[in-house]
Coordinates of C-alpha atoms in Angstrom, one line a residue:
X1 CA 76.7 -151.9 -86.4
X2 CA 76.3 -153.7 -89.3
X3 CA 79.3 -156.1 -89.0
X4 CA 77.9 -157.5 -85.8
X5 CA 75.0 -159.7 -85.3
X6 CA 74.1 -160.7 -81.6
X7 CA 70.3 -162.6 -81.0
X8 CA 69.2 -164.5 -78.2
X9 CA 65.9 -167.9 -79.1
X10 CA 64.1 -168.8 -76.0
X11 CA 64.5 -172.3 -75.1
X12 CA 61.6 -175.1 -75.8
X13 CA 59.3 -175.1 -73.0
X14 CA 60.8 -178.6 -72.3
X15 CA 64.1 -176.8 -71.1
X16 CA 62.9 -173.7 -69.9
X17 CA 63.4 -174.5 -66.5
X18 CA 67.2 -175.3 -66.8
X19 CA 68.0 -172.9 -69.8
X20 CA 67.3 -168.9 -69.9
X21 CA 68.2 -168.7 -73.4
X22 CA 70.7 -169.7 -76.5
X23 CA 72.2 -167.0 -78.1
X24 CA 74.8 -166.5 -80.9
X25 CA 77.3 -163.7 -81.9
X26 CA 78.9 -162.8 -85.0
X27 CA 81.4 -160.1 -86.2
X28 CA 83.3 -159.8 -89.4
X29 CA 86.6 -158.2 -89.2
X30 CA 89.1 -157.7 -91.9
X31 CA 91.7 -161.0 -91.8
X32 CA 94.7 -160.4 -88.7
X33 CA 92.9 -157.5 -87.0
X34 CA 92.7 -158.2 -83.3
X35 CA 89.5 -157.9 -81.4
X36 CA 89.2 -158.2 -77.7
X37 CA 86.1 -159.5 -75.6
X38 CA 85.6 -159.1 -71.8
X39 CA 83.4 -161.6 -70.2
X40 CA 82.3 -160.2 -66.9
X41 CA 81.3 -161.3 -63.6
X42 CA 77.9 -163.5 -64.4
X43 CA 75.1 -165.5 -61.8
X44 CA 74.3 -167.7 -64.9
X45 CA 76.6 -170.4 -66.7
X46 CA 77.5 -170.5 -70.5
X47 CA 78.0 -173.9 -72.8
X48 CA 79.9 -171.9 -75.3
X49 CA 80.8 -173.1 -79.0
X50 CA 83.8 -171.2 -81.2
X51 CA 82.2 -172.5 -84.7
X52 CA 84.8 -170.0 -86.3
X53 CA 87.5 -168.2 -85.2
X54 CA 89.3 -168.6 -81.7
X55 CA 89.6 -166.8 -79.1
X56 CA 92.9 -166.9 -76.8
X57 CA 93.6 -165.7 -73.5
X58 CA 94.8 -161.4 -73.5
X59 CA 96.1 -161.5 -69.9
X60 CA 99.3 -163.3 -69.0
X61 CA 101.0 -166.0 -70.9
X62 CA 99.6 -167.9 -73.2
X63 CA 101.0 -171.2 -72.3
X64 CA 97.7 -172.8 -74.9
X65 CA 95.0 -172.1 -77.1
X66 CA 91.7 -171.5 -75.5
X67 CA 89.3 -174.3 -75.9
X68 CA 86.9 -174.3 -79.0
X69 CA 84.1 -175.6 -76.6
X70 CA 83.6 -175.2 -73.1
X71 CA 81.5 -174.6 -70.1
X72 CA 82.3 -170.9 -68.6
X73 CA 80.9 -171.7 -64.8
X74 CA 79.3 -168.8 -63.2
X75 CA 81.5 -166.3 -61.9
X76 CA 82.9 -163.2 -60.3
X77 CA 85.7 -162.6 -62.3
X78 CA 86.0 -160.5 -65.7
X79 CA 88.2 -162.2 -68.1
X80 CA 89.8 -161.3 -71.7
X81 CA 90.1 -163.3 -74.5
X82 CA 91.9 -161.8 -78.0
X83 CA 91.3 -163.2 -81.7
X84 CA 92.1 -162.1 -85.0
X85 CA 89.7 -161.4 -87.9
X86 CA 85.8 -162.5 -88.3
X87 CA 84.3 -165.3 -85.4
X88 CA 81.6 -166.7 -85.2
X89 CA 80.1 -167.8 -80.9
X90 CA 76.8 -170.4 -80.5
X91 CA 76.3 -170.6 -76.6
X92 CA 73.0 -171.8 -74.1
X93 CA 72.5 -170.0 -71.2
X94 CA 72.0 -171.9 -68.1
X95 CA 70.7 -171.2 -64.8
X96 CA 73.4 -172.4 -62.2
X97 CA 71.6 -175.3 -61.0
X98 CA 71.5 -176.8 -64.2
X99 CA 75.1 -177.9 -63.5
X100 CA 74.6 -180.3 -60.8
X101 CA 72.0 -182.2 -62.8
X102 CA 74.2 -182.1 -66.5
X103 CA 77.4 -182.9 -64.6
X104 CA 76.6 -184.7 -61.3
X105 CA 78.9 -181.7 -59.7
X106 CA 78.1 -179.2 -57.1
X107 CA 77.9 -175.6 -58.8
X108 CA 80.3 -174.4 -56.0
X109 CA 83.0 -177.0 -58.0
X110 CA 83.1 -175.1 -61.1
X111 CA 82.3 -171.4 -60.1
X112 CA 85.0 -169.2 -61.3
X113 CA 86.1 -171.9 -64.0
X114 CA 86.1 -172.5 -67.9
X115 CA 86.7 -176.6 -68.4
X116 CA 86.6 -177.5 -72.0
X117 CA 83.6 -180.1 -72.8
X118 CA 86.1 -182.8 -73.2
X119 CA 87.7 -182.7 -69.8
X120 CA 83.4 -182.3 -68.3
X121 CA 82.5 -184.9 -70.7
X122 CA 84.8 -186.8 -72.1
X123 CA 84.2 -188.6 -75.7
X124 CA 81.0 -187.4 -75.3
X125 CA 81.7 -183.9 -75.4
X126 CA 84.4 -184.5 -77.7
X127 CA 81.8 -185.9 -80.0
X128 CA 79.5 -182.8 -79.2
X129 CA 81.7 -180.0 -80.1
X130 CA 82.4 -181.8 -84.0
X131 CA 78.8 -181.7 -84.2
X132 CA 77.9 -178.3 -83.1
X133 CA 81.4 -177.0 -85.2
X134 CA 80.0 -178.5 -88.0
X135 CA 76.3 -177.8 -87.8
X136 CA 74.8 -176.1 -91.1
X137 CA 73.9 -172.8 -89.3
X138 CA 72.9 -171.7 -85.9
X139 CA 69.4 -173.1 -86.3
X140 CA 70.7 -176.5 -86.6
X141 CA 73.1 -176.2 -83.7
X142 CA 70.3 -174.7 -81.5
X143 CA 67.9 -178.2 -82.3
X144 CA 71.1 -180.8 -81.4
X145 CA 72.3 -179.1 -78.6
X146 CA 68.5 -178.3 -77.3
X147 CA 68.3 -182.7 -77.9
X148 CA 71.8 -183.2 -76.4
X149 CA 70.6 -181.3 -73.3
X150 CA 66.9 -182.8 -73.0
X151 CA 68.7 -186.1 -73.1
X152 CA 71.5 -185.3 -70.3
X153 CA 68.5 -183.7 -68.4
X154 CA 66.7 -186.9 -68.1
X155 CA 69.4 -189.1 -66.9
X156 CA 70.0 -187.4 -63.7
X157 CA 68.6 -186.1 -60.5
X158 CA 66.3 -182.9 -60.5
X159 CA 67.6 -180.0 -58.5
X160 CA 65.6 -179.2 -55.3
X161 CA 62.9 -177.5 -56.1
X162 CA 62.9 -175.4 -53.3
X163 CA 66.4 -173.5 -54.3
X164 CA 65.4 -173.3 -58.1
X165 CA 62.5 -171.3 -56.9
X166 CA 64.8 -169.4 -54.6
X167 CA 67.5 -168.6 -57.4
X168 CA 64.8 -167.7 -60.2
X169 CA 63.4 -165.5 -58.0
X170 CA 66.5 -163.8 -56.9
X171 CA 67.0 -163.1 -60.8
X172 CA 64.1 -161.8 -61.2
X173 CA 64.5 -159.3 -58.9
X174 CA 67.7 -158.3 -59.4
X175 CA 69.3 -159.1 -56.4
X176 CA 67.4 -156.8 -55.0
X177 CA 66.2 -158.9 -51.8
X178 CA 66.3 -158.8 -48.0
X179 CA 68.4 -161.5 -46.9
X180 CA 67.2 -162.6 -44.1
X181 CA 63.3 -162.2 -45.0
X182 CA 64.2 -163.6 -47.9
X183 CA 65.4 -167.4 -46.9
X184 CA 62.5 -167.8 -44.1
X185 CA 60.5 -168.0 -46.7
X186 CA 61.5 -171.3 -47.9
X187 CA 61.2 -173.2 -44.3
X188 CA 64.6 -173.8 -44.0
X189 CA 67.1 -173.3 -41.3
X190 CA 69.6 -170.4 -42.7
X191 CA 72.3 -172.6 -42.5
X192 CA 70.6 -175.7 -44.6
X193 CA 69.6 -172.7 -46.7
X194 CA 73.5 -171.3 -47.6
X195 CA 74.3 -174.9 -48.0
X196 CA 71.8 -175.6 -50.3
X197 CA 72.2 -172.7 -52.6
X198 CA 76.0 -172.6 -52.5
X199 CA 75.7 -175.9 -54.1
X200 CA 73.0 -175.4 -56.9
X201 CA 74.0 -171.4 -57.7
X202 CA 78.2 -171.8 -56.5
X203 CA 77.6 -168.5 -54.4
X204 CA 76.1 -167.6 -51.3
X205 CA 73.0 -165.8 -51.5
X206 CA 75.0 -162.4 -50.8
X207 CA 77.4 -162.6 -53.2
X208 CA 74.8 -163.7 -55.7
X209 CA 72.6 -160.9 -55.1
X210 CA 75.7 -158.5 -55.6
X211 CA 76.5 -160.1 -58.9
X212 CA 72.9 -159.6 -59.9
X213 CA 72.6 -156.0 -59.1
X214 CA 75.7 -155.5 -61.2
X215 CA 74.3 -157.2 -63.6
X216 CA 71.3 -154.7 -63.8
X217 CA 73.1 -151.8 -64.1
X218 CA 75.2 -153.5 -67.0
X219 CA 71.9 -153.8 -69.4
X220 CA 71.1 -150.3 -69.0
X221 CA 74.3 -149.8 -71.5
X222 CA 73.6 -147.1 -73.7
X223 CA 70.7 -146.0 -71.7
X224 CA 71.6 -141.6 -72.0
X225 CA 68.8 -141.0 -69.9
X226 CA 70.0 -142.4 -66.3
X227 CA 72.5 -140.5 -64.3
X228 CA 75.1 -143.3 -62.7
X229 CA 74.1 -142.0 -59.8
X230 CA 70.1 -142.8 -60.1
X231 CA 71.5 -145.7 -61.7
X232 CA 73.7 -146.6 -58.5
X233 CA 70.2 -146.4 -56.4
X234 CA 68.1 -147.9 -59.2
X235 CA 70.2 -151.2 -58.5
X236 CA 70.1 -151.0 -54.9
X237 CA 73.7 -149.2 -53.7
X238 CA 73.2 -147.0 -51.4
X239 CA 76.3 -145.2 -51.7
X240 CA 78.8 -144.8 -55.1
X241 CA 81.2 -146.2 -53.7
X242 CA 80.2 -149.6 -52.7
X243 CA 78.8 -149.0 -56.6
X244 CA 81.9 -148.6 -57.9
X245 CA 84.0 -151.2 -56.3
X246 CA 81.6 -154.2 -57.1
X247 CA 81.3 -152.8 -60.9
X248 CA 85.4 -152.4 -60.6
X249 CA 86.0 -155.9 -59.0
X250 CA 82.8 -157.2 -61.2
X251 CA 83.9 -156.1 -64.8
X252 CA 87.6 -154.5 -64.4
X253 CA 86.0 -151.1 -65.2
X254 CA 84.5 -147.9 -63.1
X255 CA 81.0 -147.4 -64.3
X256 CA 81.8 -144.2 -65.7
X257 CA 84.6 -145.7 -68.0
X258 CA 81.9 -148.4 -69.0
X259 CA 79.1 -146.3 -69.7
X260 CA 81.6 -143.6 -71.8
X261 CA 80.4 -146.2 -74.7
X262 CA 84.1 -147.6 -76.1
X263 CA 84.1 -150.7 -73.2
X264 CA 85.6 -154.0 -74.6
X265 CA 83.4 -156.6 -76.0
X266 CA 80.1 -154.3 -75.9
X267 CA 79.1 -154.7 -78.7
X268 CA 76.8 -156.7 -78.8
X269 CA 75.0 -154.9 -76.0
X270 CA 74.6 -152.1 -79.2
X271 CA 72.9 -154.6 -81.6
X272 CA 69.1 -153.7 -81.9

């Protein structure tokens, strides 16, 4: 699709232990015509910039504008957002346990939320979002926010390193994990354990995982070859309906609407 660019730029190795990735997105539509995005259900948290363009809430009254900076917390909601003509979206990806250090907040605080950067950060992110809506192009905004972050990183506490390892690895493998197996293995009691990662991911391990493994069958968009079904096992349901249900509560879709190719805010997922 030629009027939609989507990338992703690893972080520096200096913030690749907090960030998974910045990416931007870009469409151009002809002036007034309405385009809707869904966010969906995500283990990870966003710092999102609206360099052009604004995005509003579709659902409900609209009782204000939608920030033009803000940090979406991770989440198990799907939300829609509406704007009219050509944007433009510069956003970091953040493993959950980067909260706590950035904003001296449990995760758990924030999961399920969207705070603009000036309520989390005051002048501070006041003066951050002129900078990054200014910024020349997406390679300048990627080098002050990568400095803005390396600098917030170093004022405050590391995150146990003990739960990092446990939520990277939980990513890694898709949420597809024995539970109980899975948290002896880091010498903690299972109830120090829930605690711990509750605060640094804002989930327990379960719902984590299930937000993961939804996740998984979400990137195989446009993938002809998979049967839902083999996908459904391929992500570690046992049955299509508990498949279903998550990927309905998860994303506001069935899988089979999502997969039929016409889902809102996709495409990106189509850009090669």
């Amino acid at each position: 699709m030629s009027n939609v660019r989507y990338y992703t730029v690893d972080p520096p190795a200096a913030l690749a232990d907090y960030v998974r990735s910045f990416w931007a997105f870009e469409m151009d539509l002809p002036e007034e015509q309405p385009y809707v995005y869904r966010s969906m259900a995500d283990a990870c948290t966003e710092m999102v910039f609206h360099y052009k363009g604004r995005f509003d809430n579709a659902d409900g009254p609209q009782l204000k504008p939608e920030p033009l900076s803000m940090m979406h917390a991770q989440t198990q909601r799907y939300r829609r957002f509406i704007t009219k003509g050509s944007f433009g979206i510069f956003g970091v990806y953040l493993y959950p346990f980067a909260v706590p250090r950035l904003l001296s907040v449990s995760s758990a605080e924030l999961t399920d939320q969207m705070p603009d950067l000036h309520t989390l950060l005051g002048a501070e992110g006041a003066e951050l979002e002129e900078r990054m809506l200014h910024a020349l192009d997406n390679r300048q905004r990627m080098v002050i926010l990568s400095n803005y972050l390396l600098k917030r990183l170093q004022q405050q506490k590391e995150a146990p390193a003990v739960i990092r390892t446990a939520i990277k690895t939980a990513i890694q493998a898709n949420g597809l994990i024995n539970i109980p197996s899975f948290t002896e293995q880091f010498y903690l009691s299972s109830r120090q354990f829930e605690r711990r990662f509750k605060e640094q991911s804002g989930f327990t391990l379960k719902t984590y995982c299930r937000i993961l493994r939804f996740h998984s069958a979400l990137n195989e968009y446009g993938n002809k070859a998979i049967s839902l079904t083999d996908l459904a096992y391929q992500c570690g349901y046992y049955d299509q309906s508990h498949f279903i249900n998550d990927f309905k509560q998860f994303s506001g879709y069935t899988p089979k609407e999502y997969f039929r190719g016409n889902a809102e805010g996709a495409e990106y997922r189509e850009v090669e």
